[in-house]
Amino acid sequence: VLPPTFNCPLMRVLRMSNNSFYGVLPPAASELLFLQELDVSNNPLLVELEPFLRPIIWKEKNCIELTDPDKCTALNALVIDNTGIRGRISPNVLMFQQLAILSLPRNKYLSGPLPPSYATLWLINPYTSETVRWFVAVPSWVTVDLSNCPGLVGPVPDDWSRFSTMRFLDVRGTSLRAHVHCSRNSSACPPPFLRSTSEFVSYDSLNMRCA
């Protein structure tokens, strides 16, 4: 089981990969206000993604409220590779506003469609289970790896074109698709989620089949 407390409030990097941890993050993880990197790869977590991330999502809410970089820093890297994590990718992951790396590959029990690029969220306090309504803007994600998660299905949302900072999206080994028919000679390409009248979307690597 993951440790119930972390006696290091100034912790910036938490790497717990290649162990036998299982279960969700403890509520105390919400108090790691300076945490910038979390890596739990290659652990048999075997829990739903949103409950697992709930304390860190709450930590991000607290950072936004503090607005002082001397008191809190946003998460920059979230790596959950090959953990048996399951369920849908909740819109609440949009609370991670400044991720350079969002890595969720090789999780065969992840399922469902992708969340939109912005939404009104319902956040859950990890200590009290109280819910809070929260609206977030489009995050500044750079690299998103969803490869080899065969349960991910449906079209990549058109509004993912709003991810102006994204440079890498890997969806190999999933059932994600572009929701328009596109071929080498089709005027429908690129699919809507890659279109931008402001030319602010640039993907260095895209691996996807078109519907």
CSV table of N, CA and C in Angstrom, one decimal, residues 16-164:
chain,number,residue,atom,x,y,z
A,16,MET,N,8.3,6.5,-7.5
A,16,MET,CA,8.0,5.3,-6.8
A,16,MET,C,7.9,4.1,-7.8
A,17,SER,N,8.5,4.3,-8.9
A,17,SER,CA,8.4,3.3,-10.0
A,17,SER,C,9.1,2.0,-9.6
A,18,ASN,N,8.6,0.9,-10.3
A,18,ASN,CA,9.2,-0.4,-10.2
A,18,ASN,C,9.2,-1.0,-8.8
A,19,ASN,N,8.0,-0.9,-8.2
A,19,ASN,CA,7.8,-1.4,-6.8
A,19,ASN,C,6.5,-2.3,-6.9
A,20,SER,N,5.9,-2.5,-5.7
A,20,SER,CA,4.7,-3.3,-5.6
A,20,SER,C,3.6,-2.5,-4.9
A,21,PHE,N,3.6,-1.2,-5.1
A,21,PHE,CA,2.6,-0.4,-4.5
A,21,PHE,C,1.2,-0.6,-5.1
A,22,TYR,N,0.2,-0.6,-4.4
A,22,TYR,CA,-1.2,-0.6,-4.9
A,22,TYR,C,-2.1,0.3,-4.1
A,23,GLY,N,-3.2,0.6,-4.7
A,23,GLY,CA,-4.2,1.5,-4.1
A,23,GLY,C,-4.0,3.0,-4.5
A,24,VAL,N,-4.8,3.8,-3.8
A,24,VAL,CA,-4.8,5.2,-4.2
A,24,VAL,C,-3.8,6.0,-3.4
A,25,LEU,N,-3.5,7.2,-3.9
A,25,LEU,CA,-2.6,8.1,-3.1
A,25,LEU,C,-3.4,8.6,-1.9
A,26,PRO,N,-2.6,8.7,-0.7
A,26,PRO,CA,-3.3,9.1,0.5
A,26,PRO,C,-3.7,10.6,0.5
A,27,PRO,N,-4.6,11.0,1.3
A,27,PRO,CA,-5.0,12.4,1.3
A,27,PRO,C,-3.8,13.3,1.6
A,28,ALA,N,-2.9,12.9,2.3
A,28,ALA,CA,-1.7,13.7,2.7
A,28,ALA,C,-0.9,14.1,1.5
A,29,ALA,N,-1.1,13.5,0.3
A,29,ALA,CA,-0.4,13.9,-0.9
A,29,ALA,C,-0.8,15.3,-1.3
A,30,SER,N,-2.0,15.7,-0.9
A,30,SER,CA,-2.5,17.0,-1.3
A,30,SER,C,-1.7,18.1,-0.6
A,31,GLU,N,-0.9,17.8,0.4
A,31,GLU,CA,-0.1,18.8,1.1
A,31,GLU,C,1.3,18.9,0.5
A,32,LEU,N,1.6,18.2,-0.5
A,32,LEU,CA,2.9,18.3,-1.2
A,32,LEU,C,2.8,19.5,-2.2
A,33,LEU,N,2.8,20.7,-1.7
A,33,LEU,CA,2.5,21.8,-2.5
A,33,LEU,C,3.6,22.2,-3.5
A,34,PHE,N,4.8,21.6,-3.3
A,34,PHE,CA,5.9,21.9,-4.2
A,34,PHE,C,6.2,20.8,-5.2
A,35,LEU,N,5.4,19.7,-5.1
A,35,LEU,CA,5.6,18.6,-6.0
A,35,LEU,C,5.5,18.9,-7.4
A,36,GLN,N,6.5,18.6,-8.2
A,36,GLN,CA,6.6,18.9,-9.6
A,36,GLN,C,6.6,17.7,-10.5
A,37,GLU,N,7.0,16.5,-10.0
A,37,GLU,CA,7.1,15.3,-10.7
A,37,GLU,C,6.6,14.1,-9.9
A,38,LEU,N,5.7,13.4,-10.5
A,38,LEU,CA,5.2,12.1,-9.8
A,38,LEU,C,5.3,11.0,-10.8
A,39,ASP,N,6.0,9.9,-10.4
A,39,ASP,CA,6.2,8.8,-11.3
A,39,ASP,C,5.9,7.5,-10.4
A,40,VAL,N,4.8,6.8,-10.8
A,40,VAL,CA,4.4,5.6,-10.2
A,40,VAL,C,4.4,4.4,-11.1
A,41,SER,N,5.2,4.5,-12.2
A,41,SER,CA,5.2,3.5,-13.2
A,41,SER,C,5.5,2.1,-12.7
A,42,ASN,N,5.0,1.1,-13.4
A,42,ASN,CA,5.3,-0.3,-13.1
A,42,ASN,C,5.1,-0.7,-11.6
A,43,ASN,N,3.9,-0.3,-11.2
A,43,ASN,CA,3.3,-0.7,-9.9
A,43,ASN,C,1.9,-1.3,-10.2
A,44,PRO,N,1.5,-2.3,-9.4
A,44,PRO,CA,0.1,-2.8,-9.6
A,44,PRO,C,-0.9,-2.0,-8.9
A,45,LEU,N,-1.1,-0.8,-9.3
A,45,LEU,CA,-2.1,0.1,-8.6
A,45,LEU,C,-3.5,-0.5,-8.6
A,46,LEU,N,-4.0,-0.9,-9.8
A,46,LEU,CA,-5.3,-1.6,-9.9
A,46,LEU,C,-6.4,-0.8,-9.2
A,47,VAL,N,-6.5,0.5,-9.5
A,47,VAL,CA,-7.6,1.4,-8.9
A,47,VAL,C,-8.0,2.3,-10.1
A,48,GLU,N,-9.1,3.0,-9.8
A,48,GLU,CA,-9.6,4.0,-10.8
A,48,GLU,C,-8.7,5.2,-10.8
A,49,LEU,N,-8.5,5.7,-12.0
A,49,LEU,CA,-7.6,6.8,-12.2
A,49,LEU,C,-8.0,8.1,-11.4
A,50,GLU,N,-9.2,8.5,-11.5
A,50,GLU,CA,-9.6,9.7,-10.8
A,50,GLU,C,-9.4,9.7,-9.3
A,51,PRO,N,-9.9,8.6,-8.6
A,51,PRO,CA,-9.7,8.5,-7.1
A,51,PRO,C,-8.2,8.5,-6.8
A,52,PHE,N,-7.4,7.8,-7.7
A,52,PHE,CA,-5.9,7.7,-7.4
A,52,PHE,C,-5.3,9.2,-7.4
A,53,LEU,N,-5.8,10.0,-8.4
A,53,LEU,CA,-5.2,11.3,-8.5
A,53,LEU,C,-5.8,12.4,-7.6
A,54,ARG,N,-6.9,12.0,-7.0
A,54,ARG,CA,-7.7,13.0,-6.2
A,54,ARG,C,-6.8,13.9,-5.3
A,55,PRO,N,-5.9,13.4,-4.5
A,55,PRO,CA,-5.2,14.3,-3.6
A,55,PRO,C,-4.3,15.3,-4.4
A,56,ILE,N,-3.7,14.8,-5.5
A,56,ILE,CA,-2.8,15.7,-6.3
A,56,ILE,C,-3.6,16.7,-7.1
A,57,ILE,N,-4.8,16.3,-7.5
A,57,ILE,CA,-5.7,17.3,-8.2
A,57,ILE,C,-6.1,18.4,-7.2
A,58,TRP,N,-6.3,18.0,-5.9
A,58,TRP,CA,-6.7,19.0,-4.9
A,58,TRP,C,-5.5,19.9,-4.6
A,59,LYS,N,-4.3,19.3,-4.6
A,59,LYS,CA,-3.1,20.1,-4.4
A,59,LYS,C,-3.0,21.2,-5.5
A,60,GLU,N,-3.3,20.8,-6.8
A,60,GLU,CA,-3.3,21.8,-7.9
A,60,GLU,C,-4.3,22.9,-7.7
A,61,LYS,N,-5.5,22.6,-7.2
A,61,LYS,CA,-6.5,23.6,-6.8
A,61,LYS,C,-5.9,24.6,-5.8
A,62,ASN,N,-5.3,24.0,-4.8
A,62,ASN,CA,-4.7,24.9,-3.8
A,62,ASN,C,-3.6,25.8,-4.3
A,63,CYS,N,-2.8,25.3,-5.3
A,63,CYS,CA,-1.8,26.1,-5.9
A,63,CYS,C,-2.4,27.3,-6.7
A,64,ILE,N,-3.5,27.0,-7.4
A,64,ILE,CA,-4.1,28.1,-8.2
A,64,ILE,C,-4.7,29.1,-7.2
A,65,GLU,N,-5.2,28.7,-6.1
A,65,GLU,CA,-5.7,29.7,-5.1
A,65,GLU,C,-4.7,30.5,-4.5
A,66,LEU,N,-3.5,29.9,-4.2
A,66,LEU,CA,-2.4,30.6,-3.6
A,66,LEU,C,-1.8,31.7,-4.5
A,67,THR,N,-1.7,31.4,-5.8
A,67,THR,CA,-1.1,32.3,-6.8
A,67,THR,C,0.3,32.8,-6.4
A,68,ASP,N,1.0,32.2,-5.5
A,68,ASP,CA,2.3,32.6,-5.1
A,68,ASP,C,3.3,31.5,-5.3
A,69,PRO,N,4.2,31.7,-6.3
A,69,PRO,CA,5.2,30.6,-6.6
A,69,PRO,C,6.1,30.3,-5.5
A,70,ASP,N,6.2,31.2,-4.5
A,70,ASP,CA,7.1,30.9,-3.3
A,70,ASP,C,6.4,29.9,-2.3
A,71,LYS,N,5.1,29.7,-2.5
A,71,LYS,CA,4.3,28.9,-1.6
A,71,LYS,C,3.8,27.6,-2.2
A,72,CYS,N,3.9,27.5,-3.5
A,72,CYS,CA,3.4,26.3,-4.2
A,72,CYS,C,3.9,26.3,-5.6
A,73,THR,N,4.1,25.1,-6.2
A,73,THR,CA,4.4,25.0,-7.6
A,73,THR,C,3.6,23.9,-8.3
A,74,ALA,N,3.2,24.1,-9.5
A,74,ALA,CA,2.4,23.2,-10.2
A,74,ALA,C,3.1,22.0,-10.7
A,75,LEU,N,2.3,20.9,-10.8
A,75,LEU,CA,2.9,19.6,-11.3
A,75,LEU,C,3.3,19.8,-12.7
A,76,ASN,N,4.5,19.3,-13.0
A,76,ASN,CA,5.1,19.4,-14.4
A,76,ASN,C,5.2,18.1,-15.1
A,77,ALA,N,5.2,17.0,-14.4
A,77,ALA,CA,5.3,15.7,-15.0
A,77,ALA,C,4.5,14.6,-14.2
A,78,LEU,N,3.6,13.9,-14.9
A,78,LEU,CA,2.8,12.9,-14.3
A,78,LEU,C,3.0,11.6,-15.1
A,79,VAL,N,3.6,10.6,-14.5
A,79,VAL,CA,4.0,9.4,-15.3
A,79,VAL,C,3.3,8.2,-14.6
A,80,ILE,N,2.4,7.6,-15.3
A,80,ILE,CA,1.6,6.4,-14.7
A,80,ILE,C,1.6,5.3,-15.8
A,81,ASP,N,2.8,4.8,-16.0
A,81,ASP,CA,3.0,3.8,-17.1
A,81,ASP,C,2.9,2.4,-16.5
A,82,ASN,N,2.0,1.6,-17.2
A,82,ASN,CA,1.9,0.1,-16.8
A,82,ASN,C,1.6,-0.1,-15.4
A,83,THR,N,0.5,0.3,-15.0
A,83,THR,CA,0.1,0.2,-13.5
A,83,THR,C,-1.2,-0.5,-13.3
A,84,GLY,N,-1.9,-0.9,-14.4
A,84,GLY,CA,-3.2,-1.5,-14.2
A,84,GLY,C,-4.3,-0.5,-13.7
A,85,ILE,N,-4.0,0.7,-13.9
A,85,ILE,CA,-5.0,1.8,-13.5
A,85,ILE,C,-6.2,1.6,-14.5
A,86,ARG,N,-7.4,1.9,-14.0
A,86,ARG,CA,-8.5,1.6,-14.8
A,86,ARG,C,-9.5,2.8,-14.8
A,87,GLY,N,-10.6,2.6,-15.6
A,87,GLY,CA,-11.6,3.6,-15.6
A,87,GLY,C,-11.3,4.7,-16.7
A,88,ARG,N,-12.1,5.7,-16.7
A,88,ARG,CA,-12.0,6.8,-17.7
A,88,ARG,C,-11.0,7.8,-17.3
A,89,ILE,N,-10.5,8.5,-18.3
A,89,ILE,CA,-9.7,9.7,-18.0
A,89,ILE,C,-10.6,10.9,-17.7
A,90,SER,N,-10.8,11.1,-16.4
A,90,SER,CA,-11.8,12.2,-16.0
A,90,SER,C,-11.3,13.6,-16.5
A,91,PRO,N,-12.3,14.4,-16.8
A,91,PRO,CA,-12.0,15.8,-17.1
A,91,PRO,C,-11.2,16.5,-15.9
A,92,ASN,N,-11.2,15.9,-14.7
A,92,ASN,CA,-10.5,16.5,-13.6
A,92,ASN,C,-9.0,16.6,-13.8
A,93,VAL,N,-8.5,15.8,-14.8
A,93,VAL,CA,-7.1,15.8,-15.1
A,93,VAL,C,-6.7,17.2,-15.7
A,94,LEU,N,-7.7,18.0,-16.1
A,94,LEU,CA,-7.4,19.3,-16.6
A,94,LEU,C,-6.9,20.3,-15.6
A,95,MET,N,-7.1,19.8,-14.3
A,95,MET,CA,-6.5,20.7,-13.2
A,95,MET,C,-5.0,20.7,-13.3
A,96,PHE,N,-4.4,19.7,-14.0
A,96,PHE,CA,-2.9,19.8,-14.2
A,96,PHE,C,-2.7,20.7,-15.3
A,97,GLN,N,-2.6,22.0,-15.0
A,97,GLN,CA,-2.5,23.0,-16.0
A,97,GLN,C,-1.2,23.2,-16.7
A,98,GLN,N,-0.1,22.8,-16.1
A,98,GLN,CA,1.2,23.0,-16.6
A,98,GLN,C,2.0,21.8,-16.9
A,99,LEU,N,1.4,20.7,-17.3
A,99,LEU,CA,2.2,19.5,-17.5
A,99,LEU,C,3.0,19.5,-18.8
A,100,ALA,N,4.3,19.3,-18.6
A,100,ALA,CA,5.1,19.1,-19.8
A,100,ALA,C,5.0,17.6,-20.2
A,101,ILE,N,4.7,16.7,-19.3
A,101,ILE,CA,4.6,15.3,-19.6
A,101,ILE,C,3.4,14.7,-18.9
A,102,LEU,N,2.5,14.2,-19.7
A,102,LEU,CA,1.4,13.4,-19.2
A,102,LEU,C,1.5,12.0,-19.9
A,103,SER,N,1.9,11.1,-19.1
A,103,SER,CA,2.3,9.7,-19.6
A,103,SER,C,1.5,8.7,-19.0
A,104,LEU,N,0.6,8.0,-19.8
A,104,LEU,CA,-0.3,7.0,-19.3
A,104,LEU,C,-0.3,5.7,-20.1
A,105,PRO,N,0.9,5.4,-20.8
A,105,PRO,CA,0.9,4.2,-21.7
A,105,PRO,C,0.8,2.9,-21.0
A,106,ARG,N,0.4,1.9,-21.8
A,106,ARG,CA,0.4,0.5,-21.3
A,106,ARG,C,-0.5,0.2,-20.1
A,107,ASN,N,-1.7,0.9,-20.2
A,107,ASN,CA,-2.7,0.7,-19.1
A,107,ASN,C,-3.9,0.1,-19.8
A,108,LYS,N,-4.0,-1.2,-19.9
A,108,LYS,CA,-5.0,-1.8,-20.7
A,108,LYS,C,-6.4,-1.7,-20.2
A,109,TYR,N,-6.6,-1.3,-18.9
A,109,TYR,CA,-7.9,-1.1,-18.3
A,109,TYR,C,-8.4,0.3,-18.4
A,110,LEU,N,-7.6,1.2,-18.8
A,110,LEU,CA,-8.2,2.6,-19.1
A,110,LEU,C,-9.2,2.5,-20.2
A,111,SER,N,-10.3,3.2,-20.1
A,111,SER,CA,-11.4,3.0,-21.1
A,111,SER,C,-12.1,4.3,-21.4
A,112,GLY,N,-12.9,4.3,-22.4
A,112,GLY,CA,-13.8,5.4,-22.7
A,112,GLY,C,-13.1,6.4,-23.6
A,113,PRO,N,-13.8,7.5,-23.8
A,113,PRO,CA,-13.3,8.6,-24.6
A,113,PRO,C,-12.4,9.5,-23.9
A,114,LEU,N,-11.7,10.4,-24.6
A,114,LEU,CA,-10.9,11.4,-24.0
A,114,LEU,C,-11.8,12.6,-23.5
A,115,PRO,N,-11.3,13.3,-22.4
A,115,PRO,CA,-12.0,14.5,-22.0
A,115,PRO,C,-11.9,15.6,-22.9
A,116,PRO,N,-12.7,16.6,-22.8
A,116,PRO,CA,-12.5,17.9,-23.6
A,116,PRO,C,-11.3,18.6,-23.1
A,117,SER,N,-10.9,19.7,-23.9
A,117,SER,CA,-9.8,20.4,-23.5
A,117,SER,C,-10.0,21.4,-22.4
A,118,TYR,N,-11.3,21.7,-22.1
A,118,TYR,CA,-11.7,22.6,-21.0
A,118,TYR,C,-13.1,22.2,-20.5
A,119,ALA,N,-13.4,22.5,-19.3
A,119,ALA,CA,-14.6,22.0,-18.7
A,119,ALA,C,-14.9,22.7,-17.4
A,120,THR,N,-16.1,22.5,-16.9
A,120,THR,CA,-16.5,22.8,-15.5
A,120,THR,C,-16.3,21.5,-14.8
A,121,LEU,N,-15.5,21.5,-13.7
A,121,LEU,CA,-15.2,20.3,-13.0
A,121,LEU,C,-15.9,20.2,-11.6
A,122,TRP,N,-16.0,19.0,-11.1
A,122,TRP,CA,-16.4,18.8,-9.8
A,122,TRP,C,-15.3,18.1,-9.0
A,123,LEU,N,-14.5,18.9,-8.2
A,123,LEU,CA,-13.4,18.4,-7.5
A,123,LEU,C,-13.8,17.9,-6.1
A,124,ILE,N,-13.1,16.8,-5.6
A,124,ILE,CA,-13.5,16.2,-4.4
A,124,ILE,C,-12.4,16.4,-3.4
A,125,ASN,N,-12.7,16.9,-2.2
A,125,ASN,CA,-11.7,17.1,-1.2
A,125,ASN,C,-11.3,15.7,-0.7
A,126,PRO,N,-10.0,15.4,-0.7
A,126,PRO,CA,-9.6,14.0,-0.3
A,126,PRO,C,-9.8,13.7,1.2
A,127,TYR,N,-9.9,14.7,2.0
A,127,TYR,CA,-10.1,14.5,3.4
A,127,TYR,C,-11.6,14.4,3.8
A,128,THR,N,-12.4,15.2,3.2
A,128,THR,CA,-13.8,15.3,3.7
A,128,THR,C,-14.8,14.8,2.6
A,129,SER,N,-14.4,14.5,1.4
A,129,SER,CA,-15.3,14.1,0.3
A,129,SER,C,-16.2,15.2,-0.1
A,130,GLU,N,-16.0,16.4,0.4
A,130,GLU,CA,-16.8,17.6,-0.1
A,130,GLU,C,-16.5,17.9,-1.5
A,131,THR,N,-17.5,18.2,-2.3
A,131,THR,CA,-17.3,18.6,-3.7
A,131,THR,C,-17.3,20.1,-3.9
A,132,VAL,N,-16.4,20.5,-4.9
A,132,VAL,CA,-16.3,21.9,-5.2
A,132,VAL,C,-16.4,22.1,-6.7
A,133,ARG,N,-17.2,23.0,-7.1
A,133,ARG,CA,-17.3,23.3,-8.6
A,133,ARG,C,-16.2,24.2,-9.0
A,134,TRP,N,-15.6,23.9,-10.1
A,134,TRP,CA,-14.4,24.6,-10.5
A,134,TRP,C,-14.3,24.6,-12.1
A,135,PHE,N,-14.0,25.8,-12.6
A,135,PHE,CA,-13.9,25.9,-14.1
A,135,PHE,C,-12.4,26.1,-14.4
A,136,VAL,N,-11.9,25.4,-15.4
A,136,VAL,CA,-10.5,25.5,-15.7
A,136,VAL,C,-10.4,25.9,-17.2
A,137,ALA,N,-9.3,26.6,-17.5
A,137,ALA,CA,-9.0,27.0,-18.9
A,137,ALA,C,-8.3,25.8,-19.5
A,138,VAL,N,-7.9,25.9,-20.8
A,138,VAL,CA,-7.2,24.9,-21.5
A,138,VAL,C,-5.8,24.8,-20.9
A,139,PRO,N,-5.3,23.6,-20.5
A,139,PRO,CA,-4.0,23.4,-19.9
A,139,PRO,C,-2.9,23.7,-20.9
A,140,SER,N,-1.7,23.8,-20.4
A,140,SER,CA,-0.5,24.0,-21.3
A,140,SER,C,0.3,22.7,-21.3
A,141,TRP,N,-0.3,21.7,-21.8
A,141,TRP,CA,0.3,20.4,-21.9
A,141,TRP,C,1.3,20.4,-23.1
A,142,VAL,N,2.4,19.6,-23.0
A,142,VAL,CA,3.3,19.5,-24.1
A,142,VAL,C,3.4,18.1,-24.7
A,143,THR,N,3.6,17.1,-23.9
A,143,THR,CA,3.7,15.8,-24.4
A,143,THR,C,2.6,14.9,-23.7
A,144,VAL,N,1.8,14.2,-24.5
A,144,VAL,CA,0.8,13.3,-24.0
A,144,VAL,C,1.0,11.9,-24.7
A,145,ASP,N,1.2,10.9,-23.8
A,145,ASP,CA,1.4,9.6,-24.3
A,145,ASP,C,0.3,8.7,-23.8
A,146,LEU,N,-0.5,8.2,-24.7
A,146,LEU,CA,-1.6,7.3,-24.3
A,146,LEU,C,-1.5,6.0,-25.0
A,147,SER,N,-0.3,5.7,-25.5
A,147,SER,CA,-0.1,4.5,-26.3
A,147,SER,C,-0.4,3.2,-25.6
A,148,ASN,N,-0.8,2.2,-26.4
A,148,ASN,CA,-1.1,0.9,-25.9
A,148,ASN,C,-2.1,0.8,-24.7
A,149,CYS,N,-3.1,1.7,-24.9
A,149,CYS,CA,-4.2,1.6,-23.9
A,149,CYS,C,-5.5,1.3,-24.8
A,150,PRO,N,-5.7,0.0,-25.1
A,150,PRO,CA,-6.7,-0.4,-26.1
A,150,PRO,C,-8.1,-0.1,-25.8
A,151,GLY,N,-8.4,0.2,-24.5
A,151,GLY,CA,-9.7,0.5,-24.1
A,151,GLY,C,-10.1,2.0,-24.4
A,152,LEU,N,-9.2,2.8,-24.7
A,152,LEU,CA,-9.5,4.2,-25.1
A,152,LEU,C,-10.1,4.2,-26.5
A,153,VAL,N,-11.3,4.8,-26.6
A,153,VAL,CA,-12.1,4.7,-27.8
A,153,VAL,C,-12.7,6.1,-28.2
A,154,GLY,N,-13.2,6.1,-29.4
A,154,GLY,CA,-13.9,7.3,-29.8
A,154,GLY,C,-13.0,8.3,-30.5
A,155,PRO,N,-13.5,9.4,-31.0
A,155,PRO,CA,-12.7,10.5,-31.6
A,155,PRO,C,-12.0,11.3,-30.6
A,156,VAL,N,-10.8,11.8,-31.0
A,156,VAL,CA,-10.1,12.8,-30.3
A,156,VAL,C,-11.0,14.1,-30.4
A,157,PRO,N,-11.3,14.7,-29.3
A,157,PRO,CA,-12.2,15.8,-29.3
A,157,PRO,C,-11.7,17.0,-30.2
A,158,ASP,N,-12.6,17.5,-31.0
A,158,ASP,CA,-12.1,18.6,-31.9
A,158,ASP,C,-11.5,19.8,-31.1
A,159,ASP,N,-12.0,20.0,-29.9
A,159,ASP,CA,-11.4,21.2,-29.2
A,159,ASP,C,-10.0,20.9,-28.6
A,160,TRP,N,-9.5,19.7,-28.9
A,160,TRP,CA,-8.0,19.5,-28.6
A,160,TRP,C,-7.2,20.4,-29.4
A,161,SER,N,-7.7,21.0,-30.4
A,161,SER,CA,-7.0,22.0,-31.2
A,161,SER,C,-6.6,23.2,-30.4
A,162,ARG,N,-7.2,23.4,-29.2
A,162,ARG,CA,-6.9,24.5,-28.3
A,162,ARG,C,-5.7,24.3,-27.5
A,163,PHE,N,-5.1,23.1,-27.5
A,163,PHE,CA,-3.9,22.8,-26.8
A,163,PHE,C,-2.7,23.4,-27.6
A,164,SER,N,-2.5,24.7,-27.4
A,164,SER,CA,-1.6,25.5,-28.2
A,164,SER,C,-0.1,25.1,-27.9
